[in-house]
């Protein structure tokens, strides 16, 4: 006896689309605050979404690029200040 209807769409595909969007948002947010944390998280989420074959490939690629940009901005500010952190 089956109590629930069979799934019509794979939940994994929906999860990868969410990871692509999350990577984009975290990469964008990482340019402003906490880039040392949000940059690597955006890179990891975007890479995982691309590896799983997301339908939002462009958004995942933007998240990957923004995550890398977060780390580049961090290194640039650190080298300019000669410290291990940066502030505006």
Short mmCIF file of C-alpha atoms in Angstrom, two decimals:
data_model
loop_
_atom_site.label_atom_id
_atom_site.label_comp_id
_atom_site.label_asym_id
_atom_site.label_seq_id
_atom_site.Cartn_x
_atom_site.Cartn_y
_atom_site.Cartn_z
CA UNK A 1 0.00 0.00 0.00
CA UNK A 2 1.50 3.34 -1.06
CA UNK A 3 0.55 6.40 0.96
CA UNK A 4 2.32 9.09 -1.03
CA UNK A 5 2.36 9.93 -4.69
CA UNK A 6 5.56 9.18 -6.60
CA UNK A 7 7.88 12.11 -7.13
CA UNK A 8 7.56 13.65 -10.57
CA UNK A 9 10.80 15.62 -10.42
CA UNK A 10 14.13 14.62 -9.00
CA UNK A 11 14.87 16.59 -5.84
CA UNK A 12 18.57 16.46 -6.64
CA UNK A 13 18.11 18.70 -9.68
CA UNK A 14 16.28 21.24 -7.56
CA UNK A 15 19.04 21.09 -4.95
CA UNK A 16 21.74 21.78 -7.54
CA UNK A 17 19.80 24.78 -8.85
CA UNK A 18 19.61 26.09 -5.28
CA UNK A 19 23.34 25.59 -4.82
CA UNK A 20 24.03 27.59 -8.00
CA UNK A 21 21.87 30.47 -6.81
CA UNK A 22 23.37 30.32 -3.30
CA UNK A 23 26.89 30.42 -4.77
CA UNK A 24 26.00 33.53 -6.75
CA UNK A 25 24.43 35.31 -3.77
CA UNK A 26 27.24 34.39 -1.37
CA UNK A 27 29.89 35.41 -3.91
CA UNK A 28 28.19 38.76 -4.41
CA UNK A 29 27.78 39.31 -0.69
CA UNK A 30 31.38 38.24 -0.12
CA UNK A 31 32.64 41.22 -2.08
CA UNK A 32 31.28 43.43 0.71
CA UNK A 33 31.72 41.45 3.93
CA UNK A 34 33.42 38.28 5.19
CA UNK A 35 35.14 37.49 1.92
CA UNK A 36 37.57 35.14 3.66
CA UNK A 37 34.61 32.89 4.55
CA UNK A 38 32.04 33.54 1.83
CA UNK A 39 34.51 33.33 -1.07
CA UNK A 40 35.54 29.70 -0.48
CA UNK A 41 31.94 28.71 0.32
CA UNK A 42 30.77 30.24 -2.98
CA UNK A 43 33.55 28.41 -4.85
CA UNK A 44 32.65 25.09 -3.23
CA UNK A 45 28.90 25.45 -3.88
CA UNK A 46 29.41 26.54 -7.49
CA UNK A 47 31.83 23.70 -8.17
CA UNK A 48 29.47 21.15 -6.65
CA UNK A 49 26.50 22.51 -8.61
CA UNK A 50 28.48 22.38 -11.87
CA UNK A 51 29.72 18.87 -11.10
CA UNK A 52 26.15 17.67 -10.46
CA UNK A 53 24.92 19.28 -13.68
CA UNK A 54 22.73 22.19 -12.68
CA UNK A 55 20.25 23.75 -15.07
CA UNK A 56 21.45 27.18 -13.88
CA UNK A 57 24.96 26.79 -15.27
CA UNK A 58 25.43 30.53 -15.88
CA UNK A 59 24.50 31.38 -12.31
CA UNK A 60 26.93 28.74 -11.01
CA UNK A 61 29.72 30.12 -13.19
CA UNK A 62 29.01 33.63 -11.91
CA UNK A 63 29.14 32.30 -8.34
CA UNK A 64 32.47 30.64 -9.07
CA UNK A 65 33.89 33.84 -10.57
CA UNK A 66 32.61 35.98 -7.71
CA UNK A 67 34.05 33.55 -5.15
CA UNK A 68 37.44 33.81 -6.81
CA UNK A 69 37.07 37.61 -6.99
CA UNK A 70 36.35 37.63 -3.23
CA UNK A 71 39.71 36.02 -2.55
CA UNK A 72 41.51 38.29 -5.04
CA UNK A 73 40.03 41.37 -3.34
CA UNK A 74 41.09 40.00 0.05
CA UNK A 75 44.67 39.44 -1.12
CA UNK A 76 44.80 42.90 -2.73
CA UNK A 77 43.64 44.66 0.44
CA UNK A 78 45.91 42.54 2.62
CA UNK A 79 48.95 43.39 0.51
CA UNK A 80 48.04 47.08 0.51
CA UNK A 81 47.66 47.20 4.32
CA UNK A 82 50.42 44.67 5.12
CA UNK A 83 48.05 42.93 7.56
CA UNK A 84 46.17 39.64 7.71
CA UNK A 85 42.80 41.38 7.49
CA UNK A 86 41.25 44.39 5.84
CA UNK A 87 38.69 47.00 6.74
CA UNK A 88 37.07 49.88 4.90
#
